[in-house]
CSV table of C-alpha atoms in Angstrom, one decimal:
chain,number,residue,atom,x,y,z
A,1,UNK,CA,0.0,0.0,0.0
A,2,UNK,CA,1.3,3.5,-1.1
A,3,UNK,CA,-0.2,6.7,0.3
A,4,UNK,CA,-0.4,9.8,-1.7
A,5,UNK,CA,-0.7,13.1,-0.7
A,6,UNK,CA,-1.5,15.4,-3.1
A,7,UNK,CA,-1.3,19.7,-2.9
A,8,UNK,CA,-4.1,20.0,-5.7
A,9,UNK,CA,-3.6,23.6,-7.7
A,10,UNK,CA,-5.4,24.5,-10.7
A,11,UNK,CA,-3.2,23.0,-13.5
A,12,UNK,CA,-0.5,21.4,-11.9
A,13,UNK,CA,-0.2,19.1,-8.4
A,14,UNK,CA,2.6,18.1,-6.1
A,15,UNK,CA,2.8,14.7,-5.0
A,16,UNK,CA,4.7,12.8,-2.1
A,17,UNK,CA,3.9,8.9,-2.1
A,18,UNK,CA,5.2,6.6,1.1
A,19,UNK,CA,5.3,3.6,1.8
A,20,UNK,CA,3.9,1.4,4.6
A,21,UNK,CA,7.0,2.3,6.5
A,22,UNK,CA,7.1,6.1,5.7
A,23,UNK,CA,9.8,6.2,3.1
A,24,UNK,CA,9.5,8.7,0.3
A,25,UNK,CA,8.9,6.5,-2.6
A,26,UNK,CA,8.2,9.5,-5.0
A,27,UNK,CA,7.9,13.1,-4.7
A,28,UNK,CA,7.6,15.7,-7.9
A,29,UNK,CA,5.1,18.5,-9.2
A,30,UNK,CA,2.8,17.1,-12.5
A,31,UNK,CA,0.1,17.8,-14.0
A,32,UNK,CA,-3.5,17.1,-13.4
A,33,UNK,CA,-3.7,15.0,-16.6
A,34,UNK,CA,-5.3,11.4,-16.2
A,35,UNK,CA,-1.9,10.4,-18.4
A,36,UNK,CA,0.3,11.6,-15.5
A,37,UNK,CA,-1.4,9.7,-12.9
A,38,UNK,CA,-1.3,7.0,-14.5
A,39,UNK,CA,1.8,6.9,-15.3
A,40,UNK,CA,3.0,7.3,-11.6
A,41,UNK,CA,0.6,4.7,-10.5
A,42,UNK,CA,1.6,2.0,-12.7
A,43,UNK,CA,5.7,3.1,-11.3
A,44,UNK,CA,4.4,2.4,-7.8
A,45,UNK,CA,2.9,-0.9,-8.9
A,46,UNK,CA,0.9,-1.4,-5.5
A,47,UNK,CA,-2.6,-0.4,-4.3
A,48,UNK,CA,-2.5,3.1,-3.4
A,49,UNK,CA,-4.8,6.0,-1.3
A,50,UNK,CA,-4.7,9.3,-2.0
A,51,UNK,CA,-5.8,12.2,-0.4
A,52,UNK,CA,-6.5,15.5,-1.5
A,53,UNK,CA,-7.7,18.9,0.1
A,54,UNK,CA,-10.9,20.8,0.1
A,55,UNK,CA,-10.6,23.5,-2.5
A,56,UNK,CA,-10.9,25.0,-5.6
A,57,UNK,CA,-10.9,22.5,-7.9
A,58,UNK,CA,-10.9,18.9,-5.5
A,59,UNK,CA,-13.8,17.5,-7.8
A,60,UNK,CA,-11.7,16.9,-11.0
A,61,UNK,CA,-8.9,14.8,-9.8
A,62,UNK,CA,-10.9,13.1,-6.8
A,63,UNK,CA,-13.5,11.9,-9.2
A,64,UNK,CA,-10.3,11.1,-11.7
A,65,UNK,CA,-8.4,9.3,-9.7
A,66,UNK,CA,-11.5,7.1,-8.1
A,67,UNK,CA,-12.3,6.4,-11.1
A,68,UNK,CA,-8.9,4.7,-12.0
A,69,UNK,CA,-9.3,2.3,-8.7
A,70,UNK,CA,-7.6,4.8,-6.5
A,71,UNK,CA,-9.6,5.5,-2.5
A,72,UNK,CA,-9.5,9.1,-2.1
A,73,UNK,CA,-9.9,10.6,1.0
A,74,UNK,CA,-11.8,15.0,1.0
A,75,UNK,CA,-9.7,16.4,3.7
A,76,UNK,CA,-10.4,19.5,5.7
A,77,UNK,CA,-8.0,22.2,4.6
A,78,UNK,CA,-8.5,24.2,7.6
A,79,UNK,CA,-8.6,21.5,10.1
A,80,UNK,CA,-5.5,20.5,8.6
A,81,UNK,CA,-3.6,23.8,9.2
A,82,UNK,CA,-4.7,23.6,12.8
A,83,UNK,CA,-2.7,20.2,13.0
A,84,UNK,CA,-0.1,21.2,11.4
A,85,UNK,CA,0.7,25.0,12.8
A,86,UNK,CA,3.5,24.5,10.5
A,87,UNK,CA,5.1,28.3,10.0
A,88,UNK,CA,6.8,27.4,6.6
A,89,UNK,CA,3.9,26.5,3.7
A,90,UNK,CA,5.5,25.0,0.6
A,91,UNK,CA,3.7,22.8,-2.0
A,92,UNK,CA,6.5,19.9,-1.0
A,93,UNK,CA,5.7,20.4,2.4
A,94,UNK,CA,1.8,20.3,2.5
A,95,UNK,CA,2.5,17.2,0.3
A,96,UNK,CA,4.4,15.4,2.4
A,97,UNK,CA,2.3,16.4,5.5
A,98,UNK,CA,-0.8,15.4,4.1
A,99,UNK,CA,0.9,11.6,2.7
A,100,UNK,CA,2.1,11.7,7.0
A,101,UNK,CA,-1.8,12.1,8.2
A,102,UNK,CA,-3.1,9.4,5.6
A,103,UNK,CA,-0.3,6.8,6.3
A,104,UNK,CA,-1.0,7.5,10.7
A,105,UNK,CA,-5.2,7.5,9.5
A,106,UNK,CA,-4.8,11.5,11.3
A,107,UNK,CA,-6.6,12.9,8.1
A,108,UNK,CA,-9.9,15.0,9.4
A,109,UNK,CA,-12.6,13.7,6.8
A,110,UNK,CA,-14.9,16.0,4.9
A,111,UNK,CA,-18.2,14.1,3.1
A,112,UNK,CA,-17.4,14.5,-0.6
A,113,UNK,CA,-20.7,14.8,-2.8
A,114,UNK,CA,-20.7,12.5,-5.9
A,115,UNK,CA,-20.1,14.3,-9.0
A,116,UNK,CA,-24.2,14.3,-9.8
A,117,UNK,CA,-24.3,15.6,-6.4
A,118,UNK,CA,-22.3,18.6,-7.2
A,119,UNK,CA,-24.0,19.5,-10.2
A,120,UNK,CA,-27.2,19.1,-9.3
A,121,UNK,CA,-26.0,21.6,-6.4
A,122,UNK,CA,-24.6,23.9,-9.0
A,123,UNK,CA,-28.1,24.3,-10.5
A,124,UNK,CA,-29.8,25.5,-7.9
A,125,UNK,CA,-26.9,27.6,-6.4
A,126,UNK,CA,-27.5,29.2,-10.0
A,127,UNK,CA,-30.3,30.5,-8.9
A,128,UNK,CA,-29.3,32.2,-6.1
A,129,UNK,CA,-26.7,33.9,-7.5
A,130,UNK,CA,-29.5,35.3,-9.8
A,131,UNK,CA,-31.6,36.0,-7.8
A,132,UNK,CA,-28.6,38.5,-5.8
A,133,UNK,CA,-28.5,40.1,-8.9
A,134,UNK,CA,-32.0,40.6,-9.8
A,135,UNK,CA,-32.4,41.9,-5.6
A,136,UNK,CA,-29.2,44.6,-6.9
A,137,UNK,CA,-30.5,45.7,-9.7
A,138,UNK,CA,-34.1,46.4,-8.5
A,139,UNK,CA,-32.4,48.2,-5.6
A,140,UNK,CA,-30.3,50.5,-8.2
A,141,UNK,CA,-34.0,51.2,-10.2
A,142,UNK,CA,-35.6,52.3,-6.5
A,143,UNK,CA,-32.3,54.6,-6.1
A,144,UNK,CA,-32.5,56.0,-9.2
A,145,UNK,CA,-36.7,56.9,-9.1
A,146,UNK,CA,-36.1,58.3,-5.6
A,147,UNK,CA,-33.3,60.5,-7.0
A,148,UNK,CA,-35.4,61.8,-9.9
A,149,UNK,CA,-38.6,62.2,-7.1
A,150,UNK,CA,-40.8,59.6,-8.1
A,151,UNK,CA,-42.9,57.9,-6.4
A,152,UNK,CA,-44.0,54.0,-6.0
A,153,UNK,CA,-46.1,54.2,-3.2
A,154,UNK,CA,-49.5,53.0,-5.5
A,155,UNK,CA,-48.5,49.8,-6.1
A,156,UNK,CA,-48.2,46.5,-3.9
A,157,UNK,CA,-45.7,45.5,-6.6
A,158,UNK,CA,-43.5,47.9,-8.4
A,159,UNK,CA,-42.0,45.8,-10.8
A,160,UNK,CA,-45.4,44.4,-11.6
A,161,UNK,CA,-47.5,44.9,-14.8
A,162,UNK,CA,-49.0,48.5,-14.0
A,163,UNK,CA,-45.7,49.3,-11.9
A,164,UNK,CA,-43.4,48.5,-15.0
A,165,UNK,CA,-45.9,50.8,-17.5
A,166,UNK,CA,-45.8,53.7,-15.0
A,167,UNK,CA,-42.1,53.7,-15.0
A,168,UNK,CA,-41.8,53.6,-18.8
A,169,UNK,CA,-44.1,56.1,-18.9
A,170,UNK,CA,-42.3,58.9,-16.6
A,171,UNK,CA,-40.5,61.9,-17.7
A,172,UNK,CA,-37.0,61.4,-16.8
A,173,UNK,CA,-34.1,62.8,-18.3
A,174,UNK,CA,-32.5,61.5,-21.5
A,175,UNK,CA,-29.4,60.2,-19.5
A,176,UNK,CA,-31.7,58.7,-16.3
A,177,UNK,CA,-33.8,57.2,-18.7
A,178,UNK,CA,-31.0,54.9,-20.3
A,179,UNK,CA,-30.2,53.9,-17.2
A,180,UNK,CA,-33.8,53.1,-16.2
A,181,UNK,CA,-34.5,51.3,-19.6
A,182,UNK,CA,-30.7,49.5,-19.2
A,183,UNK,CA,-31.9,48.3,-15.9
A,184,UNK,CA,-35.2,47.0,-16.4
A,185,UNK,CA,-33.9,45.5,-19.1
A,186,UNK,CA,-31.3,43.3,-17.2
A,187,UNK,CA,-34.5,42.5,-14.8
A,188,UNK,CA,-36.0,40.9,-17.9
A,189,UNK,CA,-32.8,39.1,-18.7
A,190,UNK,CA,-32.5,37.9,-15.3
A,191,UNK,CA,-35.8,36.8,-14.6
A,192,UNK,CA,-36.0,34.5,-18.5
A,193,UNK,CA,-32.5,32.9,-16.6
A,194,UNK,CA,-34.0,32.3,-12.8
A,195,UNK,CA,-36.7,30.8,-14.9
A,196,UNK,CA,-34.7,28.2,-17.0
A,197,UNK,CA,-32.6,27.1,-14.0
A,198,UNK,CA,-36.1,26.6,-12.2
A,199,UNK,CA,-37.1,24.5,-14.9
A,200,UNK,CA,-33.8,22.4,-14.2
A,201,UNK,CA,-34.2,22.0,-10.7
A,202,UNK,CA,-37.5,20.3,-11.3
A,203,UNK,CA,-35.7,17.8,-13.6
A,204,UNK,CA,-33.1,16.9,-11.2
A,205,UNK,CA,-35.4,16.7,-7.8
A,206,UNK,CA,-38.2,15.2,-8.9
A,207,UNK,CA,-37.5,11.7,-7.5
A,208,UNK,CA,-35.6,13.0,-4.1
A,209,UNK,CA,-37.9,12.2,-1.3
A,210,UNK,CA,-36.2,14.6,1.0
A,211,UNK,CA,-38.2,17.9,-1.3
A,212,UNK,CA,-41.5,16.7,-0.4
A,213,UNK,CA,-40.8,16.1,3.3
A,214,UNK,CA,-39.4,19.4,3.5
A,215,UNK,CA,-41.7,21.2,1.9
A,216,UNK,CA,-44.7,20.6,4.6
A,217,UNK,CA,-42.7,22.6,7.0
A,218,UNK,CA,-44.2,26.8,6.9
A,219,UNK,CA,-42.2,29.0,5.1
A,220,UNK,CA,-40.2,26.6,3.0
A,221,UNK,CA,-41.8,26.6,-0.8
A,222,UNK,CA,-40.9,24.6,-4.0
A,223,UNK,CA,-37.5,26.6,-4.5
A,224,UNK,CA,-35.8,26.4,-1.0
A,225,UNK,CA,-37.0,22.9,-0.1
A,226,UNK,CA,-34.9,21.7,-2.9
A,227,UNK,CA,-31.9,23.8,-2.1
A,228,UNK,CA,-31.7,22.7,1.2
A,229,UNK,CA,-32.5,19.0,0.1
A,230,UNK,CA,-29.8,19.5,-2.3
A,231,UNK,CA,-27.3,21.0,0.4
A,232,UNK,CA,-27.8,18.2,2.7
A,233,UNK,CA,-27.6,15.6,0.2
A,234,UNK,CA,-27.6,13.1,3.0
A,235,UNK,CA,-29.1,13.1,5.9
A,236,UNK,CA,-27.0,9.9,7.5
A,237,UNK,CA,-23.7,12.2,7.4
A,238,UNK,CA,-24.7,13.9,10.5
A,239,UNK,CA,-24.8,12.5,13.7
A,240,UNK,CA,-27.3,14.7,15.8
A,241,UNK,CA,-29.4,17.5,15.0
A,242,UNK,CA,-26.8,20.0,16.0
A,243,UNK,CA,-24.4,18.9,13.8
A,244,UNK,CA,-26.5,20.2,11.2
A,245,UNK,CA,-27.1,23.6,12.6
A,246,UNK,CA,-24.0,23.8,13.0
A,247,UNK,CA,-22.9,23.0,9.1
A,248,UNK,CA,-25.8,25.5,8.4
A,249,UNK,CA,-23.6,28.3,10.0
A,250,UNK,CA,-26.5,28.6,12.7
A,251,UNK,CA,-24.6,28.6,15.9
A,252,UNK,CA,-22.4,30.7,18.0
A,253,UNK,CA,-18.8,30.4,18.3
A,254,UNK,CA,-17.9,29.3,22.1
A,255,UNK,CA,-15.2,29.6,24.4
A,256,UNK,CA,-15.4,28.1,27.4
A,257,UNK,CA,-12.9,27.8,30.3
A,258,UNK,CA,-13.3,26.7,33.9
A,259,UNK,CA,-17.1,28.6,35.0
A,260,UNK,CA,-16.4,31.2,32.0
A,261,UNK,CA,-18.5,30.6,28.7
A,262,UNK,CA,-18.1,33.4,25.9
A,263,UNK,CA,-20.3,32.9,22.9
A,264,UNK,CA,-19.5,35.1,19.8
A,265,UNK,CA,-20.5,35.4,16.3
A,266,UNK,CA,-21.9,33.0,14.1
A,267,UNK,CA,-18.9,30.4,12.9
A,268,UNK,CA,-18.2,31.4,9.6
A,269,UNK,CA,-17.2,27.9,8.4
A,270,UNK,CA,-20.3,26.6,7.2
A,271,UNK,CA,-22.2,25.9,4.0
A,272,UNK,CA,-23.6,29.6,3.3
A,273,UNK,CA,-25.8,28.2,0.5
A,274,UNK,CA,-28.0,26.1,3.3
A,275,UNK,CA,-27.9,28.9,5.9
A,276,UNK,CA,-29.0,31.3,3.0
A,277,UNK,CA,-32.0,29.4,2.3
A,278,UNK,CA,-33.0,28.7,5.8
A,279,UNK,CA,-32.9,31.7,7.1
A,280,UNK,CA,-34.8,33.1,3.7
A,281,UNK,CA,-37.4,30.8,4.5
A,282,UNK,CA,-37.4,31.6,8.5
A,283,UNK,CA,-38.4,35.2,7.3
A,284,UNK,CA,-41.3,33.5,5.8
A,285,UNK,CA,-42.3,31.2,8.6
A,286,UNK,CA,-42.9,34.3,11.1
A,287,UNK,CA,-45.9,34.9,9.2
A,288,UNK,CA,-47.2,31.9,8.7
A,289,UNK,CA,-46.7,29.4,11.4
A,290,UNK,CA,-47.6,30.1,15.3
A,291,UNK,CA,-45.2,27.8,16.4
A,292,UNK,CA,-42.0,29.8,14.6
A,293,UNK,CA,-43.6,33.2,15.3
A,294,UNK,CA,-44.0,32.3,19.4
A,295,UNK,CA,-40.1,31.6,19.2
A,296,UNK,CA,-39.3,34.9,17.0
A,297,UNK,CA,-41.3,36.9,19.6
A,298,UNK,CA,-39.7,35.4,22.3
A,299,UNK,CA,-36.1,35.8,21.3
A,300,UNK,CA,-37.0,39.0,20.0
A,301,UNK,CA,-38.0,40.7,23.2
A,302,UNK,CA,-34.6,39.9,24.5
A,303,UNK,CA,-32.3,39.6,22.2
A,304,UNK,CA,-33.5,41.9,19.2
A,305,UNK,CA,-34.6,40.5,15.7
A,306,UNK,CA,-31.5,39.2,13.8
A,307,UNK,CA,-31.0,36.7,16.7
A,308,UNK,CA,-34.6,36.3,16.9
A,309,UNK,CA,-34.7,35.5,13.3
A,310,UNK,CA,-31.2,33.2,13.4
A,311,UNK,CA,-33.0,31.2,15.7
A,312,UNK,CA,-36.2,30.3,14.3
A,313,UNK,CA,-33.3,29.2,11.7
A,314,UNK,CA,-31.5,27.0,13.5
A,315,UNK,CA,-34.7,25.7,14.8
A,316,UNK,CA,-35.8,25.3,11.6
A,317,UNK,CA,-32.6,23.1,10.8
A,318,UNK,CA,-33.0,20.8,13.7
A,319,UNK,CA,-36.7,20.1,12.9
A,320,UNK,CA,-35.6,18.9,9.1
A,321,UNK,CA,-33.1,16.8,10.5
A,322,UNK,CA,-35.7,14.9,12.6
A,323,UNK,CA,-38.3,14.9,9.7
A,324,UNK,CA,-35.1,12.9,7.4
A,325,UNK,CA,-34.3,10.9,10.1
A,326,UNK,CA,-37.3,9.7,10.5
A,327,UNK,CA,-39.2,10.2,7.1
A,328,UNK,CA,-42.1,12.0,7.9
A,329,UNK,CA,-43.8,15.5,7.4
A,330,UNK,CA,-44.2,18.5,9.7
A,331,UNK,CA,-47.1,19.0,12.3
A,332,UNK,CA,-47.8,21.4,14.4
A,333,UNK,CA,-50.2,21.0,17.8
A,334,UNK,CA,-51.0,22.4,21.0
A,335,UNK,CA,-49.1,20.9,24.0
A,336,UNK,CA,-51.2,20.3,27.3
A,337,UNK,CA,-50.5,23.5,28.6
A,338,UNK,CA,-52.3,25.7,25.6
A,339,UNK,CA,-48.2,26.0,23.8
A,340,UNK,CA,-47.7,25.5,20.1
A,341,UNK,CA,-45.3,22.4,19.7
A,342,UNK,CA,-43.4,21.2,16.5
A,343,UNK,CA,-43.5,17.3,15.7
């Protein structure tokens, strides 16, 4: 058995291969190129496991090199550097380091989504960033009719039917209007694209039972019950309902020492997609549900409304992680005591 570690860049890779024992058996940069690979691994001549890091472009050679025979193994680039606190960052090094923690089974696993996985993903992540855009370029039309003193107060939706034809319709200057026209033109663009990836995502959900299940709870429609199916992927990966929140970026970081506990910030490390979504859809809940409204109100009063709002969340997140667990929808109820209850 040979163990590779592998310091994955964009075109190129550095590779340090020991054996059982710990000798260097081959070290050198080469390309990412299915060629080169095999090459080396038909010099080695034994079984061999690689391992590569989480980064830009991990998806290309992990799914090349599994599918040559090879086990990879996703590693946590950061929780790496926390073993390591090595001061002096070379590709040789990190190569070599990383070949030292998969030969002494010290490499800090990350779940690696199949390939479909990742596309799939990709789609609806798509969307998102559209829909960012769409959000910015509606904000700079609002901007620009407040700075030329008009008006939308008439209509429920501005960008509406009757909102779009007053706009047209309003005596701008000839430079303001460009811009107006530009813009709403890019909201037409965008919207035809949010459209066609919606179209997609119905394609690649429509047999994943996790959508349907996830859709019964408040708040959470067609489009963010399949990006957060989607982000989970699998439920099975996660050991406890707080791991989840916790990949959804919903919980504080702690430190704690002796009687001393300091909670800060939300951790950072997290999937941003997932916490996107359910926090998108916890904005919705508050006015639809009792149940998530009570805890909004509650947390609200002391804590203000973004930490109100973070916890209907995380709430949110540890209610979809019983629902996969155990495959069933969302219900609400009243307890014994008159309280609204989540099951």
């Amino acid at each position: 058995m040979y163990y590779l570690g592998i310091d994955c860049h964009k075109y190129f890779s550095y590779v340090t291969a020991l054996d059982e024992t710990g000798q260097v058996k081959f070290k050198g940069k080469m390309g990412n190129r299915k060629d080169d690979f095999e090459k080396l691994l038909n010099g080695l001549g034994e079984r061999c496991k690689a391992t590569v890091e989480t980064g830009y472009d991990w998806g290309i050679l992990y799914d090349m090199l599994t599918e040559m025979g090879v086990e990879v193994i996703l590693a946590h680039a950061k929780k790496i550097k926390l073993i390591t606190m090595n001061p002096q960052k070379t590709d040789k090094r990190d190569s070599l380091i990383l070949a030292q923690l998969l030969r002494t089974n010290m490499i800090p696993r990350v779940y690696a989504p199949t390939r479909e996985m990742r596309r799939n993903k990709a789609v609806l992540r798509e969307r998102q960033f559209y829909t960012k855009i769409r959000t910015m370029t509606k904000n700079k039309v609002h901007k620009l009719l407040h700075r030329n003193g008009i008006k939308m107060n008439g209509y429920s939706d501005a960008f509406g039917k009757s909102g779009r034809r007053y706009m047209e319709e309003a005596e701008l200057p000839k430079t303001e209007k460009v811009l107006l026209d530009n813009e709403l033109d890019m909201l037409d663009v965008i919207t035809s694209k949010i459209k066609a990836v919606e179209k997609s995502a119905v394609e690649i959900t429509k047999e994943n039972r996790y959508v349907e299940l996830i859709r019964t709870i408040p708040g959470l429609g067609v489009v963010l019950s399949r990006t957060i199916a989607l982000e989970i992927a699998d439920i099975a990966r996660f050991s406890k309902a707080k791991k989840l929140a916790s990949y959804s970026g919903l919980v504080p970081r702690e430190h704690s020492s002796s009687d001393h506990i300091y909670r800060g910030s939300l951790i950072k490390d997290c999937n941003k997609h997932l916490k996107e979504a359910l926090i998108e859809g916890a904005w919705v809940a508050i006015r639809c549900s009792a149940y998530f409204e009570s805890i909004y109100t509650n947390v609200k009063s002391r804590r203000g409304g973004n930490k109100a709002i973070v916890a209907v969340a995380r709430q949110m997140a540890e209610i979809i992680y019983y629902m996969l667990k155990e495959n069933r929808s969302y219900v609400e109820r009243y307890t014994a005591d008159n309280k609204m209850a989540a099951l």
